[in-house]
Short mmCIF file of C-alpha atoms in Angstrom, two decimals:
data_model
loop_
_atom_site.label_atom_id
_atom_site.label_comp_id
_atom_site.label_asym_id
_atom_site.label_seq_id
_atom_site.Cartn_x
_atom_site.Cartn_y
_atom_site.Cartn_z
CA UNK A 1 112.84 146.60 109.30
CA UNK A 2 114.37 143.14 109.19
CA UNK A 3 112.48 141.73 106.21
CA UNK A 4 114.86 138.80 105.97
CA UNK A 5 113.89 137.60 109.46
CA UNK A 6 110.22 138.03 108.63
CA UNK A 7 110.75 136.03 105.45
CA UNK A 8 112.46 133.20 107.35
CA UNK A 9 109.58 133.16 109.85
CA UNK A 10 106.91 132.87 107.16
CA UNK A 11 108.90 130.30 105.19
CA UNK A 12 109.47 128.21 108.32
CA UNK A 13 105.80 128.41 109.32
CA UNK A 14 104.61 127.41 105.84
CA UNK A 15 107.02 124.48 105.52
CA UNK A 16 106.17 123.30 109.05
CA UNK A 17 102.44 123.49 108.30
CA UNK A 18 102.68 121.51 105.06
CA UNK A 19 104.97 118.86 106.58
CA UNK A 20 102.82 118.51 109.69
CA UNK A 21 99.57 118.13 107.77
CA UNK A 22 101.05 115.13 105.97
CA UNK A 23 102.55 113.61 109.14
CA UNK A 24 99.62 114.34 111.45
CA UNK A 25 96.82 112.92 109.26
CA UNK A 26 97.80 109.25 109.61
CA UNK A 27 98.67 109.70 113.30
CA UNK A 28 95.29 111.32 113.96
CA UNK A 29 93.62 108.48 112.03
CA UNK A 30 95.31 105.84 114.18
CA UNK A 31 94.42 107.67 117.39
CA UNK A 32 90.82 108.19 116.29
CA UNK A 33 89.99 104.73 114.94
CA UNK A 34 92.46 102.09 116.07
CA UNK A 35 92.78 100.36 119.37
CA UNK A 36 96.21 99.04 120.21
CA UNK A 37 98.01 98.34 123.46
CA UNK A 38 99.74 101.37 124.92
CA UNK A 39 97.65 103.78 122.86
CA UNK A 40 97.18 106.28 125.68
CA UNK A 41 100.97 106.31 126.28
CA UNK A 42 101.62 107.00 122.60
CA UNK A 43 99.01 109.74 122.60
CA UNK A 44 100.48 111.41 125.68
CA UNK A 45 103.94 111.22 124.12
CA UNK A 46 102.69 113.00 121.00
CA UNK A 47 101.15 115.77 123.11
CA UNK A 48 104.23 116.05 125.33
CA UNK A 49 105.84 118.98 123.43
CA UNK A 50 102.80 121.06 124.39
CA UNK A 51 103.47 120.46 128.08
CA UNK A 52 107.24 120.95 128.14
CA UNK A 53 109.13 124.25 128.35
CA UNK A 54 110.49 125.07 124.86
CA UNK A 55 114.04 125.16 126.21
CA UNK A 56 113.67 121.61 127.46
CA UNK A 57 112.55 120.46 124.01
CA UNK A 58 115.42 122.48 122.53
CA UNK A 59 117.92 120.86 124.89
CA UNK A 60 116.96 117.33 123.90
CA UNK A 61 116.84 118.25 120.25
CA UNK A 62 120.42 119.55 120.52
CA UNK A 63 121.46 116.21 122.01
CA UNK A 64 119.61 114.34 119.27
CA UNK A 65 120.61 116.53 116.33
CA UNK A 66 124.17 117.39 117.36
CA UNK A 67 127.11 115.67 115.64
CA UNK A 68 127.24 113.01 118.37
CA UNK A 69 123.48 112.60 118.49
CA UNK A 70 121.60 109.79 116.85
CA UNK A 71 119.91 111.87 114.13
CA UNK A 72 122.70 114.40 113.72
CA UNK A 73 125.34 111.64 113.44
CA UNK A 74 123.48 109.86 110.64
CA UNK A 75 122.88 113.16 108.85
CA UNK A 76 126.53 114.13 109.10
CA UNK A 77 127.77 110.79 107.81
CA UNK A 78 125.40 111.10 104.86
CA UNK A 79 125.95 114.76 103.92
CA UNK A 80 129.06 115.82 105.79
CA UNK A 81 127.19 118.77 107.24
CA UNK A 82 125.84 119.64 110.64
CA UNK A 83 122.11 119.67 111.29
CA UNK A 84 122.30 122.30 114.01
CA UNK A 85 122.23 125.97 112.96
CA UNK A 86 120.58 125.20 109.59
CA UNK A 87 117.10 125.89 108.23
CA UNK A 88 116.47 122.14 108.02
CA UNK A 89 117.41 121.85 111.68
CA UNK A 90 114.95 124.48 112.84
CA UNK A 91 112.29 122.99 110.56
CA UNK A 92 112.62 119.64 112.35
CA UNK A 93 112.54 121.44 115.70
CA UNK A 94 109.48 123.43 114.68
CA UNK A 95 107.65 120.31 113.47
CA UNK A 96 108.22 118.54 116.78
CA UNK A 97 107.32 121.68 118.73
CA UNK A 98 103.98 122.03 116.91
CA UNK A 99 102.94 118.41 116.44
CA UNK A 100 100.32 118.43 119.26
CA UNK A 101 98.57 121.37 117.64
CA UNK A 102 98.32 119.47 114.36
CA UNK A 103 97.21 116.10 115.71
CA UNK A 104 94.67 117.19 118.31
CA UNK A 105 92.15 119.13 116.14
CA UNK A 106 92.48 116.59 113.34
CA UNK A 107 91.79 113.72 115.69
CA UNK A 108 88.69 115.36 117.10
CA UNK A 109 87.45 116.08 113.57
CA UNK A 110 87.94 112.40 112.63
CA UNK A 111 86.24 111.17 115.80
CA UNK A 112 83.17 113.28 115.00
CA UNK A 113 82.56 111.42 111.72
CA UNK A 114 79.70 108.95 112.03
CA UNK A 115 81.06 105.41 112.00
CA UNK A 116 78.13 104.31 109.87
CA UNK A 117 79.46 106.52 107.06
CA UNK A 118 82.59 104.38 107.05
CA UNK A 119 80.51 101.19 107.16
CA UNK A 120 78.57 102.51 104.17
CA UNK A 121 81.81 103.28 102.34
CA UNK A 122 83.17 99.77 102.93
CA UNK A 123 79.93 98.22 101.73
CA UNK A 124 80.09 100.39 98.61
CA UNK A 125 83.45 98.79 97.92
CA UNK A 126 85.97 101.30 99.26
CA UNK A 127 89.18 100.03 100.81
CA UNK A 128 90.24 101.57 104.12
CA UNK A 129 92.69 103.86 102.35
CA UNK A 130 90.09 104.95 99.78
CA UNK A 131 87.56 105.55 102.56
CA UNK A 132 90.14 107.72 104.35
CA UNK A 133 90.74 109.81 101.23
CA UNK A 134 87.18 109.96 99.88
CA UNK A 135 85.10 110.01 103.07
CA UNK A 136 87.11 110.99 106.14
CA UNK A 137 89.26 113.78 104.69
CA UNK A 138 86.48 115.59 102.75
CA UNK A 139 84.21 115.45 105.79
CA UNK A 140 86.75 116.91 108.20
CA UNK A 141 87.98 119.79 106.07
CA UNK A 142 87.22 122.43 108.68
CA UNK A 143 89.04 120.47 111.40
CA UNK A 144 92.04 120.02 109.14
CA UNK A 145 92.03 123.71 108.23
CA UNK A 146 91.80 124.64 111.92
CA UNK A 147 94.79 122.46 112.67
CA UNK A 148 96.75 124.03 109.80
CA UNK A 149 96.03 127.55 111.07
CA UNK A 150 96.95 126.63 114.64
CA UNK A 151 100.22 125.08 113.52
CA UNK A 152 101.03 128.13 111.41
CA UNK A 153 100.36 130.52 114.29
CA UNK A 154 102.23 128.38 116.79
CA UNK A 155 105.25 128.20 114.44
CA UNK A 156 105.55 131.93 113.88
CA UNK A 157 105.64 132.35 117.64
CA UNK A 158 108.37 129.79 118.30
CA UNK A 159 111.38 131.27 120.03
CA UNK A 160 113.21 129.22 122.66
CA UNK A 161 113.38 125.99 120.70
CA UNK A 162 114.62 127.71 117.56
CA UNK A 163 117.20 129.80 119.40
CA UNK A 164 118.69 126.68 120.99
CA UNK A 165 118.69 124.52 117.88
CA UNK A 166 119.35 127.16 115.26
CA UNK A 167 121.02 130.09 116.92
CA UNK A 168 120.59 133.33 115.01
CA UNK A 169 122.05 133.13 111.51
CA UNK A 170 120.54 135.81 109.23
CA UNK A 171 118.64 134.29 106.30
CA UNK A 172 118.99 130.79 107.75
CA UNK A 173 117.76 130.51 111.30
CA UNK A 174 117.15 134.07 112.46
CA UNK A 175 113.39 134.30 112.65
CA UNK A 176 111.40 137.44 113.45
CA UNK A 177 110.84 136.59 117.11
CA UNK A 178 114.61 136.22 117.60
CA UNK A 179 115.22 139.42 115.63
CA UNK A 180 112.85 141.29 117.97
CA UNK A 181 114.66 139.94 121.01
CA UNK A 182 118.05 140.95 119.62
CA UNK A 183 116.82 144.40 118.60
CA UNK A 184 115.54 145.01 122.12
CA UNK A 185 118.84 143.83 123.58
CA UNK A 186 120.60 146.42 121.41
CA UNK A 187 118.09 149.08 122.52
CA UNK A 188 116.84 149.43 118.92
CA UNK A 189 113.22 149.87 119.90
CA UNK A 190 111.99 151.12 116.54
CA UNK A 191 113.25 148.03 114.69
CA UNK A 192 111.71 145.78 117.34
CA UNK A 193 108.51 147.80 117.26
CA UNK A 194 107.95 147.50 113.52
CA UNK A 195 108.60 143.77 113.53
CA UNK A 196 106.36 143.27 116.52
CA UNK A 197 103.60 145.34 114.94
CA UNK A 198 103.67 143.23 111.77
CA UNK A 199 102.71 140.16 113.80
CA UNK A 200 99.49 141.57 115.18
CA UNK A 201 97.37 141.74 111.98
CA UNK A 202 98.66 138.35 110.79
CA UNK A 203 97.87 136.58 114.06
CA UNK A 204 94.56 138.36 114.51
CA UNK A 205 93.36 137.48 111.00
CA UNK A 206 94.29 133.83 111.45
CA UNK A 207 92.53 133.64 114.81
CA UNK A 208 89.37 135.02 113.22
CA UNK A 209 89.74 132.27 110.62
CA UNK A 210 90.02 129.59 113.33
CA UNK A 211 86.87 130.85 115.01
CA UNK A 212 85.02 130.86 111.71
CA UNK A 213 86.13 127.29 110.98
CA UNK A 214 85.07 126.10 114.42
CA UNK A 215 81.64 127.61 113.93
CA UNK A 216 81.32 125.92 110.55
CA UNK A 217 82.20 122.52 111.91
CA UNK A 218 79.73 122.73 114.79
CA UNK A 219 76.73 122.96 112.45
CA UNK B 1 71.34 83.06 93.70
CA UNK B 2 70.21 82.00 97.12
CA UNK B 3 71.44 83.30 100.41
CA UNK B 4 71.62 80.83 103.22
CA UNK B 5 72.96 81.58 106.63
CA UNK B 6 73.46 79.86 109.94
CA UNK B 7 74.59 82.34 112.53
CA UNK B 8 75.64 82.10 116.14
CA UNK B 9 76.92 84.97 118.18
CA UNK B 10 77.14 85.65 121.87
CA UNK B 11 75.62 89.06 122.62
CA UNK B 12 75.46 90.94 125.89
CA UNK B 13 71.99 89.86 127.02
CA UNK B 14 71.34 86.70 124.99
CA UNK B 15 72.85 84.34 122.44
CA UNK B 16 71.90 84.90 118.85
CA UNK B 17 71.13 81.67 117.03
CA UNK B 18 69.41 81.85 113.66
CA UNK B 19 69.31 80.04 110.40
CA UNK B 20 67.43 81.00 107.24
CA UNK B 21 67.53 81.03 103.46
CA UNK B 22 66.35 83.64 100.99
CA UNK B 23 66.25 83.04 97.22
CA UNK B 24 66.59 85.64 94.44
CA UNK B 25 63.64 87.94 93.93
CA UNK B 26 62.13 87.13 97.32
CA UNK B 27 61.80 89.55 100.17
CA UNK B 28 62.33 88.15 103.62
CA UNK B 29 61.18 90.46 106.39
CA UNK B 30 62.88 90.09 109.72
CA UNK B 31 60.61 91.40 112.42
CA UNK B 32 60.73 91.56 116.18
CA UNK B 33 61.08 93.85 119.16
CA UNK B 34 63.93 96.37 119.32
CA UNK B 35 67.15 95.04 120.74
CA UNK B 36 66.41 91.53 119.52
CA UNK B 37 69.51 91.21 117.35
CA UNK B 38 68.02 92.04 113.94
CA UNK B 39 70.57 94.71 113.07
CA UNK B 40 73.38 92.44 114.25
CA UNK B 41 72.19 89.80 111.77
CA UNK B 42 72.20 92.35 108.96
CA UNK B 43 75.67 93.56 109.93
CA UNK B 44 76.94 89.98 109.89
CA UNK B 45 75.46 89.40 106.44
CA UNK B 46 77.16 92.60 105.28
CA UNK B 47 80.51 91.50 106.71
CA UNK B 48 80.71 94.37 109.20
CA UNK B 49 80.65 91.94 112.12
CA UNK B 50 81.83 88.38 112.46
CA UNK B 51 79.60 85.64 113.86
CA UNK B 52 81.19 83.45 116.53
CA UNK B 53 80.14 80.38 114.64
CA UNK B 54 78.17 79.37 111.56
CA UNK B 55 78.28 79.89 107.82
CA UNK B 56 77.02 82.41 105.29
CA UNK B 57 76.72 81.06 101.79
CA UNK B 58 75.67 83.09 98.78
CA UNK B 59 75.06 81.05 95.63
CA UNK B 60 78.25 79.04 95.25
CA UNK B 61 80.38 81.50 97.24
CA UNK B 62 81.21 81.07 100.89
CA UNK B 63 81.12 84.50 102.55
CA UNK B 64 81.74 83.27 106.05
CA UNK B 65 82.70 79.95 107.53
CA UNK B 66 83.89 79.83 111.11
CA UNK B 67 85.33 76.33 110.71
CA UNK B 68 87.43 77.21 107.67
CA UNK B 69 88.30 80.74 108.85
CA UNK B 70 86.69 82.29 105.79
CA UNK B 71 85.51 85.89 106.11
CA UNK B 72 84.90 87.82 102.91
CA UNK B 73 85.19 91.56 103.70
CA UNK B 74 82.21 93.84 102.99
CA UNK B 75 84.02 95.40 100.01
CA UNK B 76 83.98 92.08 98.14
CA UNK B 77 80.40 91.02 98.88
CA UNK B 78 78.89 93.63 96.52
CA UNK B 79 75.70 94.27 98.35
CA UNK B 80 73.32 97.13 98.86
CA UNK B 81 72.69 98.28 102.40
CA UNK B 82 70.19 100.98 103.32
CA UNK B 83 70.52 102.12 106.93
CA UNK B 84 67.91 103.81 109.03
CA UNK B 85 69.45 107.23 108.51
CA UNK B 86 72.62 109.31 108.23
CA UNK B 87 74.46 107.30 105.66
CA UNK B 88 74.59 109.63 102.70
CA UNK B 89 77.94 111.37 102.47
CA UNK B 90 77.31 114.92 103.71
CA UNK B 91 80.03 116.44 101.52
CA UNK B 92 78.44 115.20 98.27
CA UNK B 93 75.21 116.21 96.57
CA UNK B 94 72.48 113.63 96.04
CA UNK B 95 73.57 112.77 92.52
CA UNK B 96 77.20 112.20 93.52
CA UNK B 97 76.03 110.14 96.47
CA UNK B 98 74.00 107.84 94.25
CA UNK B 99 76.77 107.66 91.66
CA UNK B 100 79.40 106.98 94.35
CA UNK B 101 79.71 103.29 93.54
CA UNK B 102 77.48 103.09 90.47
CA UNK B 103 78.27 100.39 87.93
CA UNK B 104 76.99 102.64 85.15
CA UNK B 105 76.58 106.32 85.98
CA UNK B 106 73.95 106.73 83.25
CA UNK B 107 71.55 104.59 85.27
CA UNK B 108 71.57 107.04 88.15
CA UNK B 109 69.37 109.48 86.21
CA UNK B 110 66.82 106.77 85.50
CA UNK B 111 66.80 105.73 89.16
CA UNK B 112 66.32 109.35 90.24
CA UNK B 113 63.34 109.63 87.90
CA UNK B 114 61.91 106.35 89.21
CA UNK B 115 62.14 107.61 92.79
CA UNK B 116 60.97 111.11 91.83
CA UNK B 117 64.01 113.00 93.11
CA UNK B 118 65.35 114.09 89.70
CA UNK B 119 64.92 117.76 90.62
CA UNK B 120 67.10 117.42 93.74
CA UNK B 121 70.29 116.13 92.14
CA UNK B 122 72.41 119.12 93.11
CA UNK B 123 71.17 119.37 96.70
CA UNK B 124 73.25 118.22 99.63
CA UNK B 125 71.69 115.64 101.97
CA UNK B 126 71.02 118.17 104.75
CA UNK B 127 69.00 120.32 102.33
CA UNK B 128 66.35 117.68 101.57
CA UNK B 129 63.73 115.87 103.66
CA UNK B 130 64.24 112.54 105.37
CA UNK B 131 62.08 110.74 102.82
CA UNK B 132 64.11 112.20 99.95
CA UNK B 133 67.33 111.17 101.66
CA UNK B 134 66.12 107.59 101.97
CA UNK B 135 65.02 107.55 98.32
CA UNK B 136 68.53 108.63 97.42
CA UNK B 137 70.01 105.96 99.70
CA UNK B 138 67.98 103.31 97.87
CA UNK B 139 69.18 104.70 94.52
CA UNK B 140 72.76 104.54 95.84
CA UNK B 141 72.33 100.91 96.82
CA UNK B 142 70.64 99.88 93.55
CA UNK B 143 73.12 101.71 91.33
CA UNK B 144 75.79 99.33 92.54
CA UNK B 145 73.89 96.37 91.06
CA UNK B 146 73.85 94.61 94.41
CA UNK B 147 73.78 90.83 94.60
CA UNK B 148 71.93 91.09 97.88
CA UNK B 149 69.88 94.00 99.18
CA UNK B 150 69.75 94.68 102.91
CA UNK B 151 67.26 97.23 104.22
CA UNK B 152 67.58 97.97 107.93
CA UNK B 153 64.47 99.85 109.04
CA UNK B 154 64.88 102.19 106.08
CA UNK B 155 61.65 104.09 106.67
CA UNK B 156 61.30 104.05 110.44
CA UNK B 157 62.61 107.59 110.93
CA UNK B 158 59.97 108.97 108.54
CA UNK B 159 56.46 110.22 109.17
CA UNK B 160 53.55 107.86 108.55
CA UNK B 161 52.43 109.35 105.24
CA UNK B 162 55.89 109.35 103.67
CA UNK B 163 56.47 105.86 105.02
CA UNK B 164 53.33 104.51 103.37
CA UNK B 165 54.28 106.09 100.05
CA UNK B 166 57.77 104.65 100.07
CA UNK B 167 56.45 101.27 101.15
CA UNK B 168 54.23 101.22 98.04
CA UNK B 169 57.14 102.19 95.82
CA UNK B 170 59.30 99.49 97.30
CA UNK B 171 56.63 96.88 96.76
CA UNK B 172 56.30 97.90 93.11
CA UNK B 173 60.05 97.73 92.72
CA UNK B 174 60.32 94.30 94.32
CA UNK B 175 59.29 92.35 91.23
CA UNK B 176 62.07 93.96 89.19
CA UNK B 177 64.89 93.17 91.60
CA UNK B 178 67.15 90.29 90.64
CA UNK B 179 68.53 89.59 94.06
CA UNK B 180 67.41 88.38 97.48
CA UNK B 181 66.11 91.19 99.67
CA UNK B 182 66.22 91.20 103.46
CA UNK B 183 64.15 93.83 105.17
CA UNK B 184 64.28 94.61 108.87
CA UNK B 185 61.43 96.32 110.63
CA UNK B 186 59.53 96.38 113.90
CA UNK B 187 56.37 97.57 112.13
CA UNK B 188 53.97 94.67 111.64
CA UNK B 189 51.93 96.40 108.94
CA UNK B 190 55.05 97.00 106.95
CA UNK B 191 56.04 93.35 107.33
CA UNK B 192 52.64 92.00 106.25
CA UNK B 193 52.50 94.43 103.33
CA UNK B 194 55.94 93.73 101.90
CA UNK B 195 56.97 90.25 102.87
CA UNK B 196 57.17 87.11 100.80
CA UNK B 197 58.33 85.47 103.96
CA UNK B 198 58.40 86.62 107.57
CA UNK B 199 61.08 85.72 110.07
CA UNK B 200 60.17 86.84 113.58
CA UNK B 201 63.28 87.28 115.73
CA UNK B 202 62.99 87.59 119.50
CA UNK B 203 66.07 87.69 121.70
CA UNK B 204 68.22 86.34 118.92
CA UNK B 205 66.05 83.30 118.16
CA UNK B 206 63.39 82.57 115.58
CA UNK B 207 60.01 82.75 117.33
CA UNK B 208 57.14 82.03 114.95
CA UNK B 209 54.52 82.53 117.64
CA UNK B 210 55.57 86.12 118.32
CA UNK B 211 53.66 87.60 115.39
CA UNK B 212 50.44 85.91 116.44
CA UNK B 213 50.84 86.90 120.05
CA UNK B 214 51.47 90.49 119.10
CA UNK B 215 48.56 91.08 116.73
CA UNK B 216 45.86 89.23 118.65
CA UNK B 217 44.13 89.99 121.91
CA UNK B 218 44.51 86.59 123.50
CA UNK B 219 47.83 85.45 124.83
CA UNK B 220 49.34 82.04 124.15
CA UNK B 221 47.48 79.08 122.69
CA UNK B 222 44.10 80.63 121.91
CA UNK B 223 45.77 83.20 119.73
CA UNK B 224 45.98 80.90 116.76
CA UNK B 225 42.22 80.36 116.58
CA UNK B 226 41.18 83.90 117.36
CA UNK B 227 43.98 85.78 115.68
CA UNK B 228 42.44 85.73 112.25
CA UNK B 229 39.14 87.16 113.41
CA UNK B 230 40.33 89.87 115.75
CA UNK B 231 43.49 91.49 114.51
CA UNK B 232 44.61 94.66 116.25
CA UNK B 233 46.48 95.95 113.28
CA UNK B 234 45.11 99.44 113.61
CA UNK B 235 46.92 99.81 116.92
CA UNK B 236 50.23 99.45 115.22
CA UNK B 237 49.92 102.88 113.64
#
């Protein structure tokens, strides 16, 4: 069995989840509490990766992250290396691919918090930032956990985006879903079968966790 | 310290226009029908909403002045605010709630004893009764050493018996408080029982006749003469 590919998958999913939790929290806060012009356009843009075919996202990411692209050009002038076909490259791709699944559950958890709790926090002397850390975050733990699990699951299933941005370099960008595809192409059904089988308990356990978290938060 | 406020704000169905003062140690009860702007007044005093015009002065500090564009945020006003319900933090137990912004955490125990909830310290808000939650909310407000105490229908979600008990406790406490207290209610008994001063508010304006009209049988002018003899207080329950 291709343990290396499985390792890259898990590593990518974990890094994506951690990065997205940090990025998504302030975005979800803005969407939940602030009113600004063009908010619905911004929100739709953030959810766009959910509605686009992965190859379309991958195509634009190649343009953006390639040596002539805006991001890739800056990266190359700074480090002298290409962003495509690296673990960092697929991490960026995976973060963008999964961002809707991080923001959406977090936002709905924030929206559910009673506004009077925030009023009470301000009156008790908390700044907006302190109220976010001491009131909003602790009272939306199950929503945040649900978003983390969803992002993790969505990342281990990524295929098209990663193949386009990262190719299939063992130990770097060859994730388990790509390894399965390649094994099947080479008619190696037993290798593909073992890898495929290893996904089922992981995904099933995490889904049970999501359900449990949703039940907790509805109390 | 004396609180004095002149407030003007355009609301959806009427214009709010009020002015009042409340010195330290006095309890001013704002009373009137629901939807009359009482909570809006409290929220403006707390800094959660801005009046369109007017001033709020506390002692020698200006908290709000429309002309000079002064608006002190709620964080800096150091006041105690007890809402009708739902304002304890659900993720914290009662003790941590009360100690949330306490000046001296040691005082929280004494407050809990005073309000007879010492045995519930470790419980979360959803595990105790409404009356116990409101006791804790009062402890939370007092532990901050507020310079002004705002109570917005703190007991109206409670049953009659609990409400009477808490009303008594609040009255006993009143003499010990070293700050102005503003209490909002639509319960006339509560107002008469607690108030040093009553401010009836109807549709955003001070209406001194409202109380008389409400507790007496006769409408309008005769109310003043007959009101004292024939109160309908029992109907309020």
